[in-house]
Amino acid sequence: MRLELGKIHIKDIQFAAESKIEANVLYVNKEELVKAVFEDDAIESVDLDIARPGESVRITPVKDVIEPRVKVEGRGGIFPGILSKVDTVGEGRTIALKGMAVVTTGKIVGFQEGIIDMTGLGAEYTPFSKTNNLIVIAEPKEGVKQHEHEKAVRYIGFKAARYIAELARSLEPEEVEVFETKPLLEQIAEYPDLPKVGYVYMLQTQGLLHDTYVYGVDAKQIVPTILYPTEIMDGAIVSGNCVSACDKNPTYVHLNNGVIEDLYKKHGKEINFLGVIITNENVYLMDKERSSNWTAKLCRYLNLDAVIVSQEGFGNPDTDLIMNCKKIEAEKVKTVIVTDEYAGRDGASQSLADADVAADAVVTGGNANEVVVLPKLDRVIGHIDVVNVIAGGNQDSLREDGTIEVEIQAITGATNETGFGYLSTKTF
């Protein structure tokens, strides 16, 4: 598949009488956008706000972060099986609005939601302090069940991103980047002397409120399969989970997966990038064994020389990660795993809940138990009291002076396990 990804850089967001993109500024008619997304019986109210880089603004609890994209040529539309028909995507031309994001917030759904600070120490840990953020504040009706609440907010975020992206449909992108993966035998034959490399993309599927969707299907229901990398850039995978904010893959990260983009940069030069194997992270041992067996089988079937494996979450998924690693290595395929660490506040504890000697090449996104004190900011979008109950916080996190003491696992994207962040660790 060959995908042209056109980019339009958004330098500011403003509310206005007319929704449009002009001179790299996104203008939003607030009432019109609210009307376009507010059609769910589970939601009491929807409001919008704006948070720009450097402003003294804190957003919490953060549910999802989404980059607006619109498909202008080729089959299907963005978020197939969610907002668009279930056409196979990943080819043609897609326009992405860079430098901005749609961020959803409102009353907390589950305790594993996050914080985005637009300035101060917290901003140094989240990549979303650098984006111009359109905040969608969706408040649920009293008595709505958690899974209904999560779904309603998830869809509202996608609809808002679609509304914004449609404003770019007829615009000419400022730059176009081309990504191409050919049918397997053709791809192998094109670079016969380069090592064949794949990417094993582990998706969070640990249970209710821990869901990821592939073409609209809950990934708990899949067995490992192969995707063209460009399908993921068109929204074939979206987030629907409430795992710890630091290593959650928001929908924005799926669309902009750094492992995929970096493998493409080396494709045809240092490696032959053959594609992505998606797999899930299960709760029961039988399911873990099935998925890791299939993942290793697919690596062998593709006759890969090496793979990168990334996980989402920690603890229970560490077992899936290590199972994948050791079984793929047993197929004589070199493996690098990408994870983060929960090594205790002093960094002295075992980093992962599972381990194996086969896992001898590891990239880390940092220690999620690191403690920081976030300064008081002038404005909060959402509900500040949740910092005492979200993962990484405690009953004393919110201090009387307005500062917040939390582990960085409370900060959205702080230790992201696709490398979509700023932290890592090196051994010397």
Coordinates of C-alpha atoms in Angstrom, one line a residue:
M1 CA 0.0 0.0 0.0
R2 CA 1.1 3.5 -0.8
L3 CA -0.1 6.4 1.4
E4 CA 0.6 10.0 0.9
L5 CA 0.3 11.8 4.2
G6 CA -0.2 15.5 3.7
K7 CA 0.5 17.8 6.6
I8 CA -1.0 21.2 7.5
H9 CA 0.6 22.8 10.6
I10 CA -1.8 24.5 13.0
K11 CA -0.1 27.3 15.0
D12 CA -3.1 28.5 16.9
I13 CA -6.8 27.7 17.7
Q14 CA -9.4 30.4 18.2
F15 CA -13.2 30.4 18.7
A16 CA -14.9 32.3 15.9
A17 CA -18.2 32.8 14.1
E18 CA -17.1 30.5 11.2
S19 CA -15.2 27.2 11.4
K20 CA -12.3 27.3 9.0
I21 CA -8.5 26.9 8.7
E22 CA -6.8 30.1 7.5
A23 CA -3.1 31.1 7.6
N24 CA -2.3 28.1 9.8
V25 CA -4.9 29.1 12.4
L26 CA -7.9 26.8 13.2
Y27 CA -11.1 28.8 13.8
V28 CA -13.9 27.0 15.5
N29 CA -17.6 27.9 15.8
K30 CA -18.1 26.6 19.3
E31 CA -21.9 26.2 19.1
E32 CA -21.7 24.4 15.7
L33 CA -19.1 21.9 16.9
V34 CA -21.0 21.1 20.1
K35 CA -24.1 20.5 18.1
A36 CA -22.2 18.2 15.8
V37 CA -20.9 15.9 18.5
F38 CA -23.6 16.1 21.2
E39 CA -26.1 13.3 20.5
D40 CA -25.6 10.7 23.2
D41 CA -28.1 9.9 25.8
A42 CA -25.3 9.1 28.3
I43 CA -24.0 12.7 28.2
E44 CA -25.5 15.6 30.2
S45 CA -23.4 18.4 28.6
V46 CA -20.6 19.2 26.2
D47 CA -18.4 22.3 26.3
L48 CA -15.2 23.3 24.5
D49 CA -12.0 25.1 25.7
I50 CA -8.6 25.8 24.3
A51 CA -5.1 25.2 25.8
R52 CA -2.0 26.4 24.1
P53 CA 1.7 25.6 24.7
G54 CA 3.1 27.8 27.5
E55 CA -0.2 28.8 29.0
S56 CA -0.7 28.2 32.7
V57 CA -3.3 25.5 32.2
R58 CA -3.8 22.0 33.6
I59 CA -6.1 19.5 31.9
T60 CA -7.4 16.6 34.0
P61 CA -8.6 13.9 33.9
V62 CA -7.5 13.3 30.3
K63 CA -9.3 10.5 28.5
D64 CA -8.1 10.5 25.0
V65 CA -6.0 12.6 22.7
I66 CA -6.7 12.6 18.9
E67 CA -5.1 14.1 15.9
P68 CA -7.6 15.2 13.3
R69 CA -7.1 13.5 9.9
V70 CA -9.2 13.3 6.8
K71 CA -8.9 10.9 3.9
V72 CA -9.2 12.8 0.6
E73 CA -8.2 10.1 -1.9
G74 CA -8.4 6.3 -1.7
R75 CA -10.8 3.8 -0.2
G76 CA -12.6 4.3 3.0
G77 CA -12.4 7.0 5.7
I78 CA -10.6 7.7 8.9
F79 CA -11.5 5.5 11.9
P80 CA -13.0 2.6 9.8
G81 CA -15.5 0.6 11.7
I82 CA -16.0 3.5 14.1
L83 CA -17.0 6.5 12.1
S84 CA -16.5 5.3 8.6
K85 CA -17.5 2.1 6.7
V86 CA -15.3 -1.0 7.2
D87 CA -13.2 -0.4 4.1
T88 CA -9.6 -1.4 4.2
V89 CA -7.6 1.9 4.6
G90 CA -4.0 2.8 4.3
E91 CA -3.6 3.9 0.7
G92 CA -4.3 7.1 -1.3
R93 CA -4.0 10.5 0.4
T94 CA -4.7 11.5 3.9
I95 CA -4.4 15.0 5.4
A96 CA -3.2 15.4 9.0
L97 CA -3.5 18.6 11.1
K98 CA -0.1 18.7 12.8
G99 CA 0.6 20.8 15.9
M100 CA -2.8 20.3 17.4
A101 CA -5.0 17.7 19.1
V102 CA -8.5 17.1 20.3
V103 CA -8.3 16.2 24.0
T104 CA -11.4 14.8 25.9
T105 CA -12.0 15.3 29.5
G106 CA -14.9 15.6 32.0
K107 CA -16.0 13.6 35.1
I108 CA -13.6 10.7 35.7
V109 CA -14.5 7.3 34.1
G110 CA -11.8 5.1 35.6
F111 CA -8.9 5.9 38.0
Q112 CA -6.3 5.4 35.3
E113 CA -6.7 8.8 33.6
G114 CA -4.1 11.5 33.3
I115 CA -2.8 15.1 33.5
I116 CA -1.6 17.4 30.8
D117 CA 0.2 20.6 32.0
M118 CA 0.8 23.2 29.3
T119 CA 3.7 24.8 31.3
G120 CA 6.0 24.1 34.2
L121 CA 7.6 20.8 35.3
G122 CA 4.6 18.7 34.2
A123 CA 4.9 20.0 30.6
E124 CA 8.4 18.6 30.4
Y125 CA 7.0 15.0 30.7
T126 CA 4.1 15.1 28.2
P127 CA 4.4 15.6 24.5
F128 CA 0.9 17.1 24.5
S129 CA 2.2 20.3 26.2
K130 CA 3.6 21.1 22.8
T131 CA 0.3 20.8 20.8
N132 CA -2.4 23.4 20.5
N133 CA -5.3 21.5 22.2
L134 CA -9.0 21.8 21.6
I135 CA -10.5 20.4 24.8
V136 CA -13.9 18.7 24.6
I137 CA -15.5 18.6 28.1
A138 CA -18.2 15.9 28.2
E139 CA -20.1 15.5 31.4
P140 CA -22.1 12.3 32.0
K141 CA -25.7 12.0 33.2
E142 CA -26.2 10.8 36.7
G143 CA -26.2 7.0 37.1
V144 CA -24.6 6.2 33.7
K145 CA -22.5 3.0 33.8
Q146 CA -18.8 3.4 33.4
H147 CA -18.5 1.5 30.1
E148 CA -21.4 3.5 28.6
H149 CA -19.7 6.7 29.9
E150 CA -16.4 5.7 28.3
K151 CA -17.9 4.8 25.0
A152 CA -19.9 8.1 24.8
V153 CA -16.8 10.2 25.5
R154 CA -14.7 8.2 23.1
Y155 CA -17.2 8.7 20.2
I156 CA -17.6 12.4 21.0
G157 CA -13.8 12.8 20.7
F158 CA -13.7 11.1 17.3
K159 CA -16.6 13.1 16.0
A160 CA -14.9 16.4 17.1
A161 CA -11.7 15.3 15.4
R162 CA -13.7 14.5 12.2
Y163 CA -15.4 17.8 12.3
I164 CA -12.1 19.7 12.5
A165 CA -10.4 17.5 9.9
E166 CA -13.1 18.1 7.4
L167 CA -12.1 21.8 7.4
A168 CA -8.9 20.7 5.7
R169 CA -10.4 18.5 3.0
S170 CA -10.0 21.0 0.2
L171 CA -6.8 22.6 1.4
E172 CA -3.4 22.0 -0.1
P173 CA -0.9 20.4 2.4
E174 CA 2.3 22.3 3.2
E175 CA 4.3 19.0 2.9
V176 CA 3.6 15.5 1.8
E177 CA 5.3 12.4 3.1
V178 CA 5.0 9.1 1.3
F179 CA 4.9 5.7 3.0
E180 CA 4.8 2.5 1.0
T181 CA 4.8 -1.2 1.8
K182 CA 4.4 -3.5 -1.1
P183 CA 2.8 -7.0 -1.2
L184 CA 5.0 -9.4 0.7
L185 CA 6.9 -11.3 -2.0
E186 CA 7.4 -8.1 -4.0
Q187 CA 8.6 -6.3 -0.9
I188 CA 11.1 -9.0 -0.1
A189 CA 12.4 -9.1 -3.7
E190 CA 12.9 -5.3 -3.7
Y191 CA 15.7 -5.4 -1.1
P192 CA 16.9 -9.0 -1.0
D193 CA 20.2 -8.1 0.7
L194 CA 18.7 -6.1 3.6
P195 CA 17.5 -7.7 6.9
K196 CA 13.8 -8.3 7.0
V197 CA 12.3 -6.5 10.0
G198 CA 8.8 -6.4 11.4
Y199 CA 7.0 -4.7 14.3
V200 CA 5.0 -6.6 16.9
Y201 CA 2.4 -4.1 18.2
M202 CA 0.8 -5.2 21.5
L203 CA -2.6 -3.7 22.1
Q204 CA -4.2 -3.2 25.5
T205 CA -7.1 -5.7 26.0
Q206 CA -7.1 -6.5 29.7
G207 CA -10.8 -6.2 30.3
L208 CA -13.6 -3.7 30.7
L209 CA -12.3 -0.1 30.3
H210 CA -9.0 -1.6 29.0
D211 CA -10.0 -1.9 25.4
T212 CA -8.4 -1.2 22.0
Y213 CA -10.3 -1.4 18.7
V214 CA -9.2 -2.6 15.3
Y215 CA -11.5 -1.7 12.5
G216 CA -14.1 -1.3 15.2
V217 CA -13.6 -4.7 16.7
D218 CA -12.6 -5.1 20.3
A219 CA -9.0 -6.5 20.1
K220 CA -9.8 -9.0 22.8
Q221 CA -11.7 -10.9 20.1
I222 CA -8.8 -11.1 17.6
V223 CA -6.0 -13.5 17.1
P224 CA -2.7 -12.0 16.0
T225 CA -2.7 -10.8 12.4
I226 CA -0.7 -8.7 9.9
L227 CA -1.5 -5.1 9.0
Y228 CA 0.1 -2.8 6.5
P229 CA 1.7 0.0 8.6
T230 CA -0.2 2.6 6.6
E231 CA -3.5 1.2 7.8
I232 CA -2.6 2.3 11.3
M233 CA -1.9 5.8 10.1
D234 CA -5.5 5.9 8.7
G235 CA -7.0 5.1 12.1
A236 CA -7.5 1.4 11.8
I237 CA -6.5 1.2 15.5
V238 CA -8.1 3.5 18.2
S239 CA -7.9 3.7 21.9
G240 CA -10.7 2.9 24.2
N241 CA -8.9 2.2 27.5
C242 CA -8.2 3.7 30.9
V243 CA -4.7 2.3 31.6
S244 CA -2.2 4.4 33.5
A245 CA -1.8 7.7 31.7
C246 CA 2.0 7.5 31.4
D247 CA 2.1 4.5 29.2
K248 CA -1.4 4.5 27.6
N249 CA -1.4 4.8 23.8
P250 CA -4.0 7.5 23.1
T251 CA -5.5 7.4 19.6
Y252 CA -3.0 10.2 18.7
V253 CA -0.1 7.8 19.4
H254 CA -1.6 5.0 17.3
L255 CA -1.9 7.5 14.4
N256 CA 1.7 8.7 14.9
N257 CA 3.4 5.5 16.1
G258 CA 7.1 6.4 16.3
V259 CA 8.3 2.8 15.9
I260 CA 6.5 2.6 12.6
E261 CA 7.7 6.0 11.4
D262 CA 11.3 5.2 12.4
L263 CA 11.3 1.8 10.7
Y264 CA 10.1 3.5 7.5
K265 CA 13.0 6.0 7.7
K266 CA 15.4 3.1 7.6
H267 CA 13.4 1.1 5.1
G268 CA 15.4 0.5 1.9
K269 CA 18.5 1.8 3.5
E270 CA 19.4 -0.3 6.5
I271 CA 16.4 -2.7 6.7
N272 CA 13.5 -4.1 4.7
F273 CA 10.4 -3.2 6.8
L274 CA 7.8 -5.9 6.0
G275 CA 4.9 -4.9 8.2
V276 CA 3.1 -4.9 11.5
I277 CA 1.9 -7.9 13.5
I278 CA -0.8 -6.8 15.9
T279 CA -1.5 -8.9 19.0
N280 CA -3.4 -8.5 22.3
E281 CA -2.7 -8.5 26.0
N282 CA -4.9 -11.0 27.7
V283 CA -5.9 -11.8 31.3
Y284 CA -6.0 -15.6 31.2
L285 CA -3.0 -17.8 30.7
M286 CA -4.6 -19.8 27.9
D287 CA -5.2 -16.6 25.9
K288 CA -1.7 -15.4 26.6
E289 CA -0.3 -18.7 25.3
R290 CA -2.5 -18.6 22.2
S291 CA -1.6 -15.1 21.2
S292 CA 2.1 -15.4 21.9
N293 CA 2.2 -18.7 20.0
W294 CA 0.5 -17.0 17.0
T295 CA 2.8 -14.0 17.2
A296 CA 5.9 -16.2 17.0
K297 CA 4.4 -18.3 14.3
L298 CA 3.7 -15.2 12.1
C299 CA 7.3 -13.9 12.6
R300 CA 8.6 -17.3 11.4
Y301 CA 6.0 -17.4 8.6
L302 CA 7.3 -14.0 7.3
N303 CA 10.9 -15.3 7.7
L304 CA 11.8 -12.2 9.6
D305 CA 15.4 -11.5 10.7
A306 CA 14.4 -9.2 13.6
V307 CA 11.4 -7.6 15.2
I308 CA 10.7 -4.7 17.6
V309 CA 8.0 -5.6 20.2
S310 CA 6.2 -2.8 22.2
Q311 CA 3.6 -3.3 24.9
E312 CA 0.9 -1.0 26.4
G313 CA 0.5 -0.9 30.2
F314 CA 2.4 -2.8 32.9
G315 CA 2.2 -5.6 35.3
N316 CA 0.0 -8.2 33.8
P317 CA 1.0 -7.3 30.2
D318 CA 4.6 -7.8 31.1
T319 CA 3.9 -11.5 31.0
D320 CA 2.6 -11.2 27.4
L321 CA 5.6 -9.1 26.5
I322 CA 8.1 -11.7 27.8
M323 CA 6.2 -14.6 26.3
N324 CA 6.3 -12.9 22.9
C325 CA 10.0 -12.1 23.3
K326 CA 11.2 -15.6 24.3
K327 CA 9.0 -17.4 21.7
I328 CA 10.0 -15.2 18.9
E329 CA 13.7 -15.6 19.9
A330 CA 13.1 -19.3 19.9
E331 CA 12.2 -19.0 16.2
K332 CA 15.7 -17.5 15.6
V333 CA 14.3 -14.0 15.1
K334 CA 16.3 -11.3 16.9
T335 CA 14.0 -9.3 19.3
V336 CA 14.1 -5.9 20.8
I337 CA 11.4 -5.0 23.4
V338 CA 10.1 -1.5 24.2
T339 CA 8.6 -1.0 27.6
D340 CA 8.7 1.3 30.6
E341 CA 9.6 0.5 34.2
Y342 CA 7.8 0.4 37.6
A343 CA 11.0 0.2 39.6
G344 CA 9.7 1.9 42.8
R345 CA 10.2 5.5 43.8
D346 CA 13.9 4.9 44.5
G347 CA 14.4 3.0 41.2
A348 CA 15.7 -0.1 43.1
S349 CA 12.9 -2.6 42.5
Q350 CA 12.5 -5.1 39.7
S351 CA 11.4 -3.1 36.6
L352 CA 9.0 -5.6 35.1
A353 CA 6.7 -8.2 36.6
D354 CA 8.2 -10.9 34.4
A355 CA 11.6 -11.5 32.9
D356 CA 13.6 -14.0 30.8
V357 CA 17.2 -14.3 29.6
A358 CA 15.9 -14.0 26.0
A359 CA 15.0 -10.4 26.8
D360 CA 18.5 -9.1 26.4
A361 CA 17.8 -6.1 24.2
V362 CA 15.4 -3.6 25.9
V363 CA 14.5 0.0 25.3
T364 CA 12.8 1.7 28.2
G365 CA 10.5 4.8 28.4
G366 CA 11.6 5.6 31.9
N367 CA 10.5 4.8 35.5
A368 CA 6.8 5.5 36.0
N369 CA 7.2 5.6 39.8
E370 CA 9.4 8.7 39.7
V371 CA 7.8 11.4 42.0
V372 CA 7.4 15.0 40.9
V373 CA 5.8 18.1 42.5
L374 CA 3.7 20.0 39.9
P375 CA 3.3 23.7 40.5
K376 CA -0.1 25.3 40.9
L377 CA -1.4 26.6 37.6
D378 CA -3.8 29.5 37.0
R379 CA -6.5 27.5 35.3
V380 CA -7.8 23.9 35.4
I381 CA -9.9 22.4 32.6
G382 CA -11.8 19.4 34.0
H383 CA -11.8 18.3 37.6
I384 CA -8.8 19.0 39.8
D385 CA -9.9 16.7 42.7
V386 CA -9.3 13.6 40.7
V387 CA -5.5 13.9 41.1
N388 CA -6.0 12.3 44.5
V389 CA -7.4 9.1 43.0
I390 CA -5.9 8.7 39.6
A391 CA -3.1 6.1 39.2
G392 CA 0.1 7.8 40.5
G393 CA -1.7 10.0 42.9
N394 CA -2.8 9.5 46.5
Q395 CA -5.2 11.0 49.0
D396 CA -2.6 13.8 49.8
S397 CA -1.5 14.5 46.3
L398 CA -3.4 17.8 46.0
R399 CA -1.8 20.1 48.6
E400 CA -3.3 23.2 50.3
D401 CA -1.1 25.5 48.3
G402 CA -2.4 24.1 45.0
T403 CA 0.8 22.1 44.1
I404 CA 0.4 18.4 43.3
E405 CA 2.7 15.6 44.3
V406 CA 2.3 12.5 42.0
E407 CA 4.2 9.8 40.4
I408 CA 4.8 10.5 36.7
Q409 CA 2.5 7.7 35.8
A410 CA -0.3 10.3 36.3
I411 CA 1.1 12.4 33.4
T412 CA -0.2 11.6 30.0
G413 CA 2.5 10.1 27.8
A414 CA 5.3 10.4 30.4
T415 CA 6.7 6.9 29.8
N416 CA 5.0 5.9 26.6
E417 CA 6.1 2.5 25.4
T418 CA 6.3 3.3 21.7
G419 CA 8.9 6.0 22.5
F420 CA 6.4 8.8 22.1
G421 CA 7.9 10.8 24.9
Y422 CA 11.1 12.3 26.3
L423 CA 12.4 9.7 28.8
S424 CA 14.6 6.7 28.5
T425 CA 17.5 5.0 30.4
K426 CA 20.9 4.0 29.2
T427 CA 23.4 1.5 30.7
F428 CA 27.1 2.2 30.5

